[in-house]
mmCIF file of C-alpha atoms in Angstrom:
data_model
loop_
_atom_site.group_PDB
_atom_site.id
_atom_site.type_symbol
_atom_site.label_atom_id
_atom_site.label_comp_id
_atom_site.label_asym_id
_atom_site.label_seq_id
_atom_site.Cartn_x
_atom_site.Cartn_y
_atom_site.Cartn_z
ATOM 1 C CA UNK A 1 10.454 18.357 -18.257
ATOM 2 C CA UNK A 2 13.494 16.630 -18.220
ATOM 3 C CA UNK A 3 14.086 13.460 -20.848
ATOM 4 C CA UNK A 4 15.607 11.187 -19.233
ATOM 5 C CA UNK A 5 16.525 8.986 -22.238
ATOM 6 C CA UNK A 6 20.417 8.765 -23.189
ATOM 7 C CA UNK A 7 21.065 10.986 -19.949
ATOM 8 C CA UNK A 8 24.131 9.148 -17.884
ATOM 9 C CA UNK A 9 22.911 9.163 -14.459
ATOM 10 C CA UNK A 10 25.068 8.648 -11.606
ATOM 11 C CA UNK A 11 22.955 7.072 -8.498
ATOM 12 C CA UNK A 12 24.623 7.169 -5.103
ATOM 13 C CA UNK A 13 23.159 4.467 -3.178
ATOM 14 C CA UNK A 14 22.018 2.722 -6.001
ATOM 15 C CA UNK A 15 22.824 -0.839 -5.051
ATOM 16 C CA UNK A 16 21.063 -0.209 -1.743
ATOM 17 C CA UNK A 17 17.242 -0.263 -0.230
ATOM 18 C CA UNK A 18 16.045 1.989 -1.995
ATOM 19 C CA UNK A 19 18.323 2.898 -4.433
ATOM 20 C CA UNK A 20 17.544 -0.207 -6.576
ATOM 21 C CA UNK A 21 14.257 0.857 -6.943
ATOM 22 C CA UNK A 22 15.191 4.249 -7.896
ATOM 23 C CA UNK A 23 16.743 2.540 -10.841
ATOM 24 C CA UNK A 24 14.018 0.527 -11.622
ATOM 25 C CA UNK A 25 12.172 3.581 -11.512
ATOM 26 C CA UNK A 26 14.025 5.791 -13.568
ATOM 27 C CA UNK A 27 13.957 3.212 -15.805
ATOM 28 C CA UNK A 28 10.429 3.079 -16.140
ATOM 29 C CA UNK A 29 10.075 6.939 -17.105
ATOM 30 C CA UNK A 30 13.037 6.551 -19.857
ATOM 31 C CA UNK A 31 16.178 6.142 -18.711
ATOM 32 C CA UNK A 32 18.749 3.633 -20.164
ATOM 33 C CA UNK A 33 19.917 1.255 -17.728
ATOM 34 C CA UNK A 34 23.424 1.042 -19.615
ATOM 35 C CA UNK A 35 23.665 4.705 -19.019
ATOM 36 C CA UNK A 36 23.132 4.423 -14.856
ATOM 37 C CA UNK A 37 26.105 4.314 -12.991
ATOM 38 C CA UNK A 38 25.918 2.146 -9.722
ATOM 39 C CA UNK A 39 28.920 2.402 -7.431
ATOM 40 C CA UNK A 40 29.642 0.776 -4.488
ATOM 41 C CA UNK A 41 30.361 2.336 -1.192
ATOM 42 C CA UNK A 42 33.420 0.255 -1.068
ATOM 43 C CA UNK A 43 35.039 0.972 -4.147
ATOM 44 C CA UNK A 44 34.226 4.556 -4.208
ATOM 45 C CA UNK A 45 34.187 6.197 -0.709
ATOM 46 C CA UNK A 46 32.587 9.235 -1.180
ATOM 47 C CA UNK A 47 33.745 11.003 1.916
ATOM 48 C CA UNK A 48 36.878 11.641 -0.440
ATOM 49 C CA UNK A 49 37.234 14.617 -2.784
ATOM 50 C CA UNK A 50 38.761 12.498 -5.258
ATOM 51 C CA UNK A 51 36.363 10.015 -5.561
ATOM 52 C CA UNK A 52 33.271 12.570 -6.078
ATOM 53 C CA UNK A 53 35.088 14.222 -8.553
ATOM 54 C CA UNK A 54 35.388 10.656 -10.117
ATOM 55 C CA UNK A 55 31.996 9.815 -9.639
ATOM 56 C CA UNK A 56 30.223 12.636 -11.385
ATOM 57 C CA UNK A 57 32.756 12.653 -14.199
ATOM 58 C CA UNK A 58 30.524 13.131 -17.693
ATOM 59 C CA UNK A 59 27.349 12.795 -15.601
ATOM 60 C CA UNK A 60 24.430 14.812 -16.486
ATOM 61 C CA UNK A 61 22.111 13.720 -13.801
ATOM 62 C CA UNK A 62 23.233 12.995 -10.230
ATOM 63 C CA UNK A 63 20.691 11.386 -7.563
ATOM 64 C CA UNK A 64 22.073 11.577 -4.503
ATOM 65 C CA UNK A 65 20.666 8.979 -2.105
ATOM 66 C CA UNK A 66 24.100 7.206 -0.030
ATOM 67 C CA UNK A 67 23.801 7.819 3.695
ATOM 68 C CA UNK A 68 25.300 6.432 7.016
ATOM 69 C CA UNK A 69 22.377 6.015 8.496
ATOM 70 C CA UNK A 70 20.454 3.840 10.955
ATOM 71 C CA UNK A 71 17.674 3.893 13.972
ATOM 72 C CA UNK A 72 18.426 5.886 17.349
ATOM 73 C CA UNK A 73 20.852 3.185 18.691
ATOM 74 C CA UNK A 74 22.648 4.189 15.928
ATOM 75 C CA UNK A 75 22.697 7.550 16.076
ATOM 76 C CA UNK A 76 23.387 7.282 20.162
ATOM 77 C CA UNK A 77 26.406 5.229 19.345
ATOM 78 C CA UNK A 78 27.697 7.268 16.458
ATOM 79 C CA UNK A 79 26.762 11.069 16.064
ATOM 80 C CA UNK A 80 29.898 11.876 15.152
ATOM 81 C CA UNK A 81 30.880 10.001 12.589
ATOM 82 C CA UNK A 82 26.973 10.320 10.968
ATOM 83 C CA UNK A 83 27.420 13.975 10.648
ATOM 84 C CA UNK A 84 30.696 13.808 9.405
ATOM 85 C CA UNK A 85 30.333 10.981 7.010
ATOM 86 C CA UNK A 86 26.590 12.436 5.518
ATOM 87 C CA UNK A 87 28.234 15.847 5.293
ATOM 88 C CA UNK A 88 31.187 15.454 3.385
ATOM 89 C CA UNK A 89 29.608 13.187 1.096
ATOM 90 C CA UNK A 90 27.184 15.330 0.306
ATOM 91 C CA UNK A 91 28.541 18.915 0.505
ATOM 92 C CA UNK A 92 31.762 17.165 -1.303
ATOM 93 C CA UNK A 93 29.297 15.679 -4.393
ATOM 94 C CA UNK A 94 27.085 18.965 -5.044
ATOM 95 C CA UNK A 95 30.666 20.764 -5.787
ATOM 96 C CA UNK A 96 32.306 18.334 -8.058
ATOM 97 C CA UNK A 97 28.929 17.934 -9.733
ATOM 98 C CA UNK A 98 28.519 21.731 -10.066
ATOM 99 C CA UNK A 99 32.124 21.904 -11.137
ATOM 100 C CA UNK A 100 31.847 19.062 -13.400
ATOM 101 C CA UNK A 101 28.877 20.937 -15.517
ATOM 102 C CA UNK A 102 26.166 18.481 -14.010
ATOM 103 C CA UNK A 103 22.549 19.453 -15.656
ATOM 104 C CA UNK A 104 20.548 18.389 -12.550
ATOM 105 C CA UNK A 105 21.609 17.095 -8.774
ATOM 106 C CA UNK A 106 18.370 15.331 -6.969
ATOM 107 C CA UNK A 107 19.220 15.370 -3.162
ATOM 108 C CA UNK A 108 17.561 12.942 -0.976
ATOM 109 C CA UNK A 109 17.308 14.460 2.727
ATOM 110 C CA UNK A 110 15.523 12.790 5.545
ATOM 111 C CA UNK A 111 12.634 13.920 7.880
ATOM 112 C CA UNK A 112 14.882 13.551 10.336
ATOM 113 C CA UNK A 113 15.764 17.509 9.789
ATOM 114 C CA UNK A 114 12.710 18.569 11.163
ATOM 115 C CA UNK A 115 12.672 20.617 14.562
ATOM 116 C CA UNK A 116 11.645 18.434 17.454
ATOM 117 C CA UNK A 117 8.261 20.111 17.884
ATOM 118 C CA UNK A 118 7.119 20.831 14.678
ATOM 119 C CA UNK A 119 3.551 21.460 14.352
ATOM 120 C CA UNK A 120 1.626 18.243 12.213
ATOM 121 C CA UNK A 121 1.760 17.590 9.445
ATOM 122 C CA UNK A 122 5.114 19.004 9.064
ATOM 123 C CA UNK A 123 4.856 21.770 6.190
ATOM 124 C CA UNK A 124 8.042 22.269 4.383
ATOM 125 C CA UNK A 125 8.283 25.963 5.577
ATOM 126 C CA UNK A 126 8.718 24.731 9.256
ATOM 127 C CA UNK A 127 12.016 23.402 8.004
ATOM 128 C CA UNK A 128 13.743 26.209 9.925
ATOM 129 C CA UNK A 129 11.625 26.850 12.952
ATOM 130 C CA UNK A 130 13.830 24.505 15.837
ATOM 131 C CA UNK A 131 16.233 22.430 16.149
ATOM 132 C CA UNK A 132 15.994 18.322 15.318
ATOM 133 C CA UNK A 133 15.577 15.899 18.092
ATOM 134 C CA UNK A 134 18.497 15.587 20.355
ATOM 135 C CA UNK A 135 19.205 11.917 19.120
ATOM 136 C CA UNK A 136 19.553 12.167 15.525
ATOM 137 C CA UNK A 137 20.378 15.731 15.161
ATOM 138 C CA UNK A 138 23.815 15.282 13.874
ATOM 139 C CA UNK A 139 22.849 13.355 11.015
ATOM 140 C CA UNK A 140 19.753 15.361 10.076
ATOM 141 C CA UNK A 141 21.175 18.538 10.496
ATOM 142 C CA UNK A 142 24.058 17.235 8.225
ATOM 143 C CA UNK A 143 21.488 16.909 5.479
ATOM 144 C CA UNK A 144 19.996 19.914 6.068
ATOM 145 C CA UNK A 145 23.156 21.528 5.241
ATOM 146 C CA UNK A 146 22.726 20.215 1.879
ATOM 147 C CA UNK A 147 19.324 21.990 1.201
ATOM 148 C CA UNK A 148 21.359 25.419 1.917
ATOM 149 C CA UNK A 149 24.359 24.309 -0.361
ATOM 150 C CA UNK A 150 21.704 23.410 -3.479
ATOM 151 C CA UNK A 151 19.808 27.009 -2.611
ATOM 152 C CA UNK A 152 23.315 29.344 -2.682
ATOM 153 C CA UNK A 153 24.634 27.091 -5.969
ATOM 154 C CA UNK A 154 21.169 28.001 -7.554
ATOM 155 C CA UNK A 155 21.604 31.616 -6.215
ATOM 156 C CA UNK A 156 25.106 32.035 -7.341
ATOM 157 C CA UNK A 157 25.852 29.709 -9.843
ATOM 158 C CA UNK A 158 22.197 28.908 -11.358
ATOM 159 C CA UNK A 159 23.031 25.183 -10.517
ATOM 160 C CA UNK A 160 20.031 23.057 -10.874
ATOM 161 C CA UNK A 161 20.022 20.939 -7.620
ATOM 162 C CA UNK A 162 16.639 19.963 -6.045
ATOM 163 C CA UNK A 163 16.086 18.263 -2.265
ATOM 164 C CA UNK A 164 13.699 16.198 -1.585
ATOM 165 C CA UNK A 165 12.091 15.230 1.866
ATOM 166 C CA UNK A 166 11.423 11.464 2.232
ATOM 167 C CA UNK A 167 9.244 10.252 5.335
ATOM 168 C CA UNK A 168 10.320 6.963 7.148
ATOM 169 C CA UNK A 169 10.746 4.375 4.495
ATOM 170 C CA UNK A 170 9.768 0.219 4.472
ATOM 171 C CA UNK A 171 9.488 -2.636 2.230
ATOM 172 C CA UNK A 172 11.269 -5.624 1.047
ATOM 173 C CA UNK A 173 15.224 -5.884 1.396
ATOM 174 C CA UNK A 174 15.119 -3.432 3.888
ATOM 175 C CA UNK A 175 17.597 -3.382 6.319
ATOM 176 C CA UNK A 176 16.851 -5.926 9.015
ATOM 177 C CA UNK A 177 20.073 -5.656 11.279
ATOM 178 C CA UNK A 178 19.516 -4.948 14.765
ATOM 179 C CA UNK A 179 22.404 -2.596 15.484
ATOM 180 C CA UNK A 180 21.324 -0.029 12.231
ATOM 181 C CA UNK A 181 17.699 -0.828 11.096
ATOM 182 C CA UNK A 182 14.549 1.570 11.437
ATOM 183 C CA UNK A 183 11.724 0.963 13.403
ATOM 184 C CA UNK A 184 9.950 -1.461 10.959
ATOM 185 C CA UNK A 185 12.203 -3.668 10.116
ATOM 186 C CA UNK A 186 13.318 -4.124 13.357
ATOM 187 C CA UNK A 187 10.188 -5.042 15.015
ATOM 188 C CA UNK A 188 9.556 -7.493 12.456
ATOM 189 C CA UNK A 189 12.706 -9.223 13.213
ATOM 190 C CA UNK A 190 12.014 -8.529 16.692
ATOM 191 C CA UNK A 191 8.450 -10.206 16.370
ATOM 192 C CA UNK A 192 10.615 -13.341 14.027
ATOM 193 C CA UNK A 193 13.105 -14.001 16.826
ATOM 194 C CA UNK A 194 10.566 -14.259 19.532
ATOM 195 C CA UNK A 195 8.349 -16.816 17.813
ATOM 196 C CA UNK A 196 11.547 -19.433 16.956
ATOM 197 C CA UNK A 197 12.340 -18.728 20.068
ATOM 198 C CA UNK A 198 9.137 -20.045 21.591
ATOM 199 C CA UNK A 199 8.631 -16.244 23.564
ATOM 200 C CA UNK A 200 5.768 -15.317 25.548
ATOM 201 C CA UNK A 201 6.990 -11.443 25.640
ATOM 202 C CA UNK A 202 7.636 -9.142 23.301
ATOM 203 C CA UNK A 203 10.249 -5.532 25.056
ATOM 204 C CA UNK A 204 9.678 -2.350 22.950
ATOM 205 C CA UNK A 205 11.494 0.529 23.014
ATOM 206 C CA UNK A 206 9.552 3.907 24.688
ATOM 207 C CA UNK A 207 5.991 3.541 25.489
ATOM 208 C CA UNK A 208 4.426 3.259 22.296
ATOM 209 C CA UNK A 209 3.379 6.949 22.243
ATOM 210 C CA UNK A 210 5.095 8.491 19.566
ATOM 211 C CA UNK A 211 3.868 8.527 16.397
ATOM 212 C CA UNK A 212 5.448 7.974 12.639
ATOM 213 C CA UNK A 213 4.352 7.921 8.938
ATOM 214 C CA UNK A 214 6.021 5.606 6.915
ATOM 215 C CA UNK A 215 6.253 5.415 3.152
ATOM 216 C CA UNK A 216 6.742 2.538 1.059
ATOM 217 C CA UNK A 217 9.940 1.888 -0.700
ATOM 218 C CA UNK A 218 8.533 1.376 -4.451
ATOM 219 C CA UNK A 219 6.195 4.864 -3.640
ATOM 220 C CA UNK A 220 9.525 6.823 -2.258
ATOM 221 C CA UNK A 221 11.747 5.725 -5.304
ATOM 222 C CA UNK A 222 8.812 6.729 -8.236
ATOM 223 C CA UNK A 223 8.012 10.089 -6.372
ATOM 224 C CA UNK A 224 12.305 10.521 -6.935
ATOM 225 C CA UNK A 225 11.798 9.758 -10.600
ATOM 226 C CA UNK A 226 8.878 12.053 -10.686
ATOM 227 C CA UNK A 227 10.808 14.865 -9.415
ATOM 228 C CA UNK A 228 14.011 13.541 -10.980
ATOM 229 C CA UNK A 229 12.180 14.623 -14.325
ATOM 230 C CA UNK A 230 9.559 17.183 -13.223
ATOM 231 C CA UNK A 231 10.891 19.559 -10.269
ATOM 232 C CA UNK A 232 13.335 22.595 -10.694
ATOM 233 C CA UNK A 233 12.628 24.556 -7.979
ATOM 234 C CA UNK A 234 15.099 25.534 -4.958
ATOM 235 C CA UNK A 235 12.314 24.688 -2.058
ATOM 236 C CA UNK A 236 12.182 20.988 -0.535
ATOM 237 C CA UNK A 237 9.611 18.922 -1.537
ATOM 238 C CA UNK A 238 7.964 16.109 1.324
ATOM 239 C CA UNK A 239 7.531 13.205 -0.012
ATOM 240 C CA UNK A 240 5.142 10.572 2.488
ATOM 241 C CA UNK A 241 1.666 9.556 2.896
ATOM 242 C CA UNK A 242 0.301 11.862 5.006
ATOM 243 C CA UNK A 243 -1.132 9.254 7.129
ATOM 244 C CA UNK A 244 -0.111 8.977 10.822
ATOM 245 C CA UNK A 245 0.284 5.949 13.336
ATOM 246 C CA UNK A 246 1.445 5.513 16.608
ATOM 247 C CA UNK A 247 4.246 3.546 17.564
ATOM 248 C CA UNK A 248 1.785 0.775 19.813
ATOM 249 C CA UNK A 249 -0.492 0.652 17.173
ATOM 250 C CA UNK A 250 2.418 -0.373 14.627
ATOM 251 C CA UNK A 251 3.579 -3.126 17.216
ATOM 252 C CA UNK A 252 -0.057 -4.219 17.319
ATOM 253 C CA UNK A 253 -0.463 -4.466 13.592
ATOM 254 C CA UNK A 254 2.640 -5.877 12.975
ATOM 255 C CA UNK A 255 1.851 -8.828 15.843
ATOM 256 C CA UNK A 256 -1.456 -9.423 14.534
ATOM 257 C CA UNK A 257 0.024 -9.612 10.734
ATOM 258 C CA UNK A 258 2.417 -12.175 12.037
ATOM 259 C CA UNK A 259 0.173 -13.978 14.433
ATOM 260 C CA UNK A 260 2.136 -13.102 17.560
ATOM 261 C CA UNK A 261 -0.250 -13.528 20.678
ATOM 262 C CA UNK A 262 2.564 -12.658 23.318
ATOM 263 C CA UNK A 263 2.447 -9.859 25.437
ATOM 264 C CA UNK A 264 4.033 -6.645 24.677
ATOM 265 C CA UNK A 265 6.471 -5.234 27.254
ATOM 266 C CA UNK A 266 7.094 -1.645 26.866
ATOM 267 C CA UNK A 267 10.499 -0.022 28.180
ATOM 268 C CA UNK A 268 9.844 2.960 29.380
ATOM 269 C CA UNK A 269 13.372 3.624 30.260
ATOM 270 C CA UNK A 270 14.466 3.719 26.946
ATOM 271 C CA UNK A 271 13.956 6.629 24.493
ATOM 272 C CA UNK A 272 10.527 7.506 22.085
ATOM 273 C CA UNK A 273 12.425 9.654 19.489
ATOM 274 C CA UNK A 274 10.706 12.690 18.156
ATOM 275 C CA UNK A 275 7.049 12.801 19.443
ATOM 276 C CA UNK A 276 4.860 12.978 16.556
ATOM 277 C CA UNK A 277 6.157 12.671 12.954
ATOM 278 C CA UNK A 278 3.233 13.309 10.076
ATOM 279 C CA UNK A 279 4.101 15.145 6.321
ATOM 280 C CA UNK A 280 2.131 17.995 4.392
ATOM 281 C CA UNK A 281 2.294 16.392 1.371
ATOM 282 C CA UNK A 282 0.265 18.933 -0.827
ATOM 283 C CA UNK A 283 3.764 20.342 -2.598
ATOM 284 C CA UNK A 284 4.300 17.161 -4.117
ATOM 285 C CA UNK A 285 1.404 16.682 -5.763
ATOM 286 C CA UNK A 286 0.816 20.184 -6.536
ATOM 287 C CA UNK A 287 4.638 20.716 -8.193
ATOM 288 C CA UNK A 288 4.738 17.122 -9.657
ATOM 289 C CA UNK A 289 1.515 15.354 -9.109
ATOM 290 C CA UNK A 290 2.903 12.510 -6.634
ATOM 291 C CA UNK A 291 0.491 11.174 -4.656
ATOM 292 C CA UNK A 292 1.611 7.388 -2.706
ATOM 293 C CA UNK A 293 -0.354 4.291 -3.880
ATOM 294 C CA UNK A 294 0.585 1.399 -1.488
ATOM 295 C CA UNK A 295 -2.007 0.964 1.079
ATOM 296 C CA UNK A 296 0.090 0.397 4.580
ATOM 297 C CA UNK A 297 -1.558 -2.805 5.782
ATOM 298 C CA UNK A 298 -0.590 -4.250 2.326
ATOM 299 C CA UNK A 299 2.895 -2.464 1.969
ATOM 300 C CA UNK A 300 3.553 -4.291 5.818
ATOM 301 C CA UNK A 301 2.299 -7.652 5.032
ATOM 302 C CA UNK A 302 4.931 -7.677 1.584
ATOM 303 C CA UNK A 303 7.650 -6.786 3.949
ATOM 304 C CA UNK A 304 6.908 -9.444 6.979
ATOM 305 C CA UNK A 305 6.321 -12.115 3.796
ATOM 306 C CA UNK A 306 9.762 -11.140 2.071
ATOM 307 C CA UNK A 307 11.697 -11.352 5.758
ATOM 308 C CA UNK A 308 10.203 -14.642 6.380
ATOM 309 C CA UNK A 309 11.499 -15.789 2.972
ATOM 310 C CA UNK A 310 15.242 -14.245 3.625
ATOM 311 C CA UNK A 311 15.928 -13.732 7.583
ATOM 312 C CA UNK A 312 19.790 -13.604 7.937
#
């Protein structure tokens, strides 16, 4: 097990979502908070050699968790520039920190690596078996890369880098923009907007089909720390819930939470996304013993109450 006390840990991301609570985690099983480096997208763009090299300079723990990411307007808008961006920054980071000596790099991919049609729950092994869905390929397949970059430094270099699997995360300070937030947090503002607004109808993306699992922010950032500490192992590691819901249910739940009586208008002509999305979680718990705590009703209601407190 790693001791995390006195390490210097650099945390990519770490001023973000949910790279604050990463801290905070980290913190919590030992870590100094002196000894955490923090830095800001804008002061260090990672997408330069330079600047990685900088970054992991006398680090002995990296956690890499900075993405260009967003929802599928997003990723219709911008494919190139998401691969691009989350490849370089990653495949650019694992080599200085390798270079640099680093004892341990944590990767943090995204489910959105998963083949189109994988069968549920998605099982680590199934990684390989297809290719992502057509609108955010780019960007997960740019992660993916990642997971093969850790497994060939292990193989040839005995580099200790780890990837972990994150489902779709929520919770308070998400991002709420319309133009690059996820699924929850955009309904909610959706569901905000309407009611100032005085609106009888609520559009929706797809046709409420599809469904998701969603794991909350505070849950995501202590299975990190877990594994942070815990995991040493080449293969990726889910991290989620294993609980699934469709997408008309979560508009229901989130309407009734918020005490929206409108009706809800689905657009058909607009895309679902992958069709079912659902985690094994079993290697988790069985490598590290994570298991998520926040019950979803509960983990929803905290993020509507903290939006209502700090729309923008």
């Amino acid at each position: 097990m790693l001791d995390l006390q006195n390490k210097r840990i650099l945390v990519t991301g770490g001023n973000g979502f949910l790279g604050k609570q990463v801290v905070d985690q980290l913190c919590q099983f030992g870590a100094t908070i002196d000894k955490i480096s923090t830095p800001r997208s804008r002061e260090l763009d990672l997408c330069k050699w330079e600047n990685c090299q900088q970054a992991v300079k006398e680090q002995d723990v990296v956690v890499h968790l900075a993405a260009h990411v967003g929802g599928i307007g997003l990723n219709q808008e911008k494919p190139a520039e998401l691969f691009y961006d989350n490849l370089m920054m990653g495949t650019q980071l694992i080599h200085a920190a390798y270079q640099e000596g680093v004892e341990k790099f944590v990767c943090v991919g995204t489910i959105c690596a998963y083949p189109k049609f994988t069968p549920v729950p998605f099982k680590e092994d199934d990684l390989w078996n297809g290719y992502p869905e057509e609108t955010n390929a780019p960007y997960g397949i740019a992660k993916k890369a990642l997971l093969v970059q850790l497994e060939a430094y292990r193989q040839q270099y005995g580099f200790n880098g780890i990837y972990l699997l994150p489902v779709n995360l929520y919770g308070p300070e998400d991002n709420f923009k319309p133009q690059s937030s996820h699924v929850i947090p955009a309904l909610i503002r959706k569901v905000y907007e309407a009611q100032q607004r005085g609106d009888e109808k609520l559009p929706v993306w797809g046709d409420g089909s599809p469904t998701r699992e969603f794991l909350y922010s505070t849950d995501a950032a202590r299975g990190i720390a877990i594994a942070t500490q815990k995991y040493d192992e080449s293969a990726p590691v889910n991290l989620g819930t294993n609980q699934e819901i469709s997408i008309k249910s979560l508009v229901e739940t989130i309407c009734e939470l918020m005490e929206f009586e409108g009706e809800i208008i689905w657009q058909t002509d607009k895309p679902n996304g992958q069709p079912r999305r659902c985690l094994d979680t079993q290697r988790a718990k069985e490598k590290f013993g994570f298991v998520a705590q926040t019950e979803f009703r509960q983990g929803l209601k905290n993020t509507i109450d903290w939006y209502r407190q700090n729309p923008d």
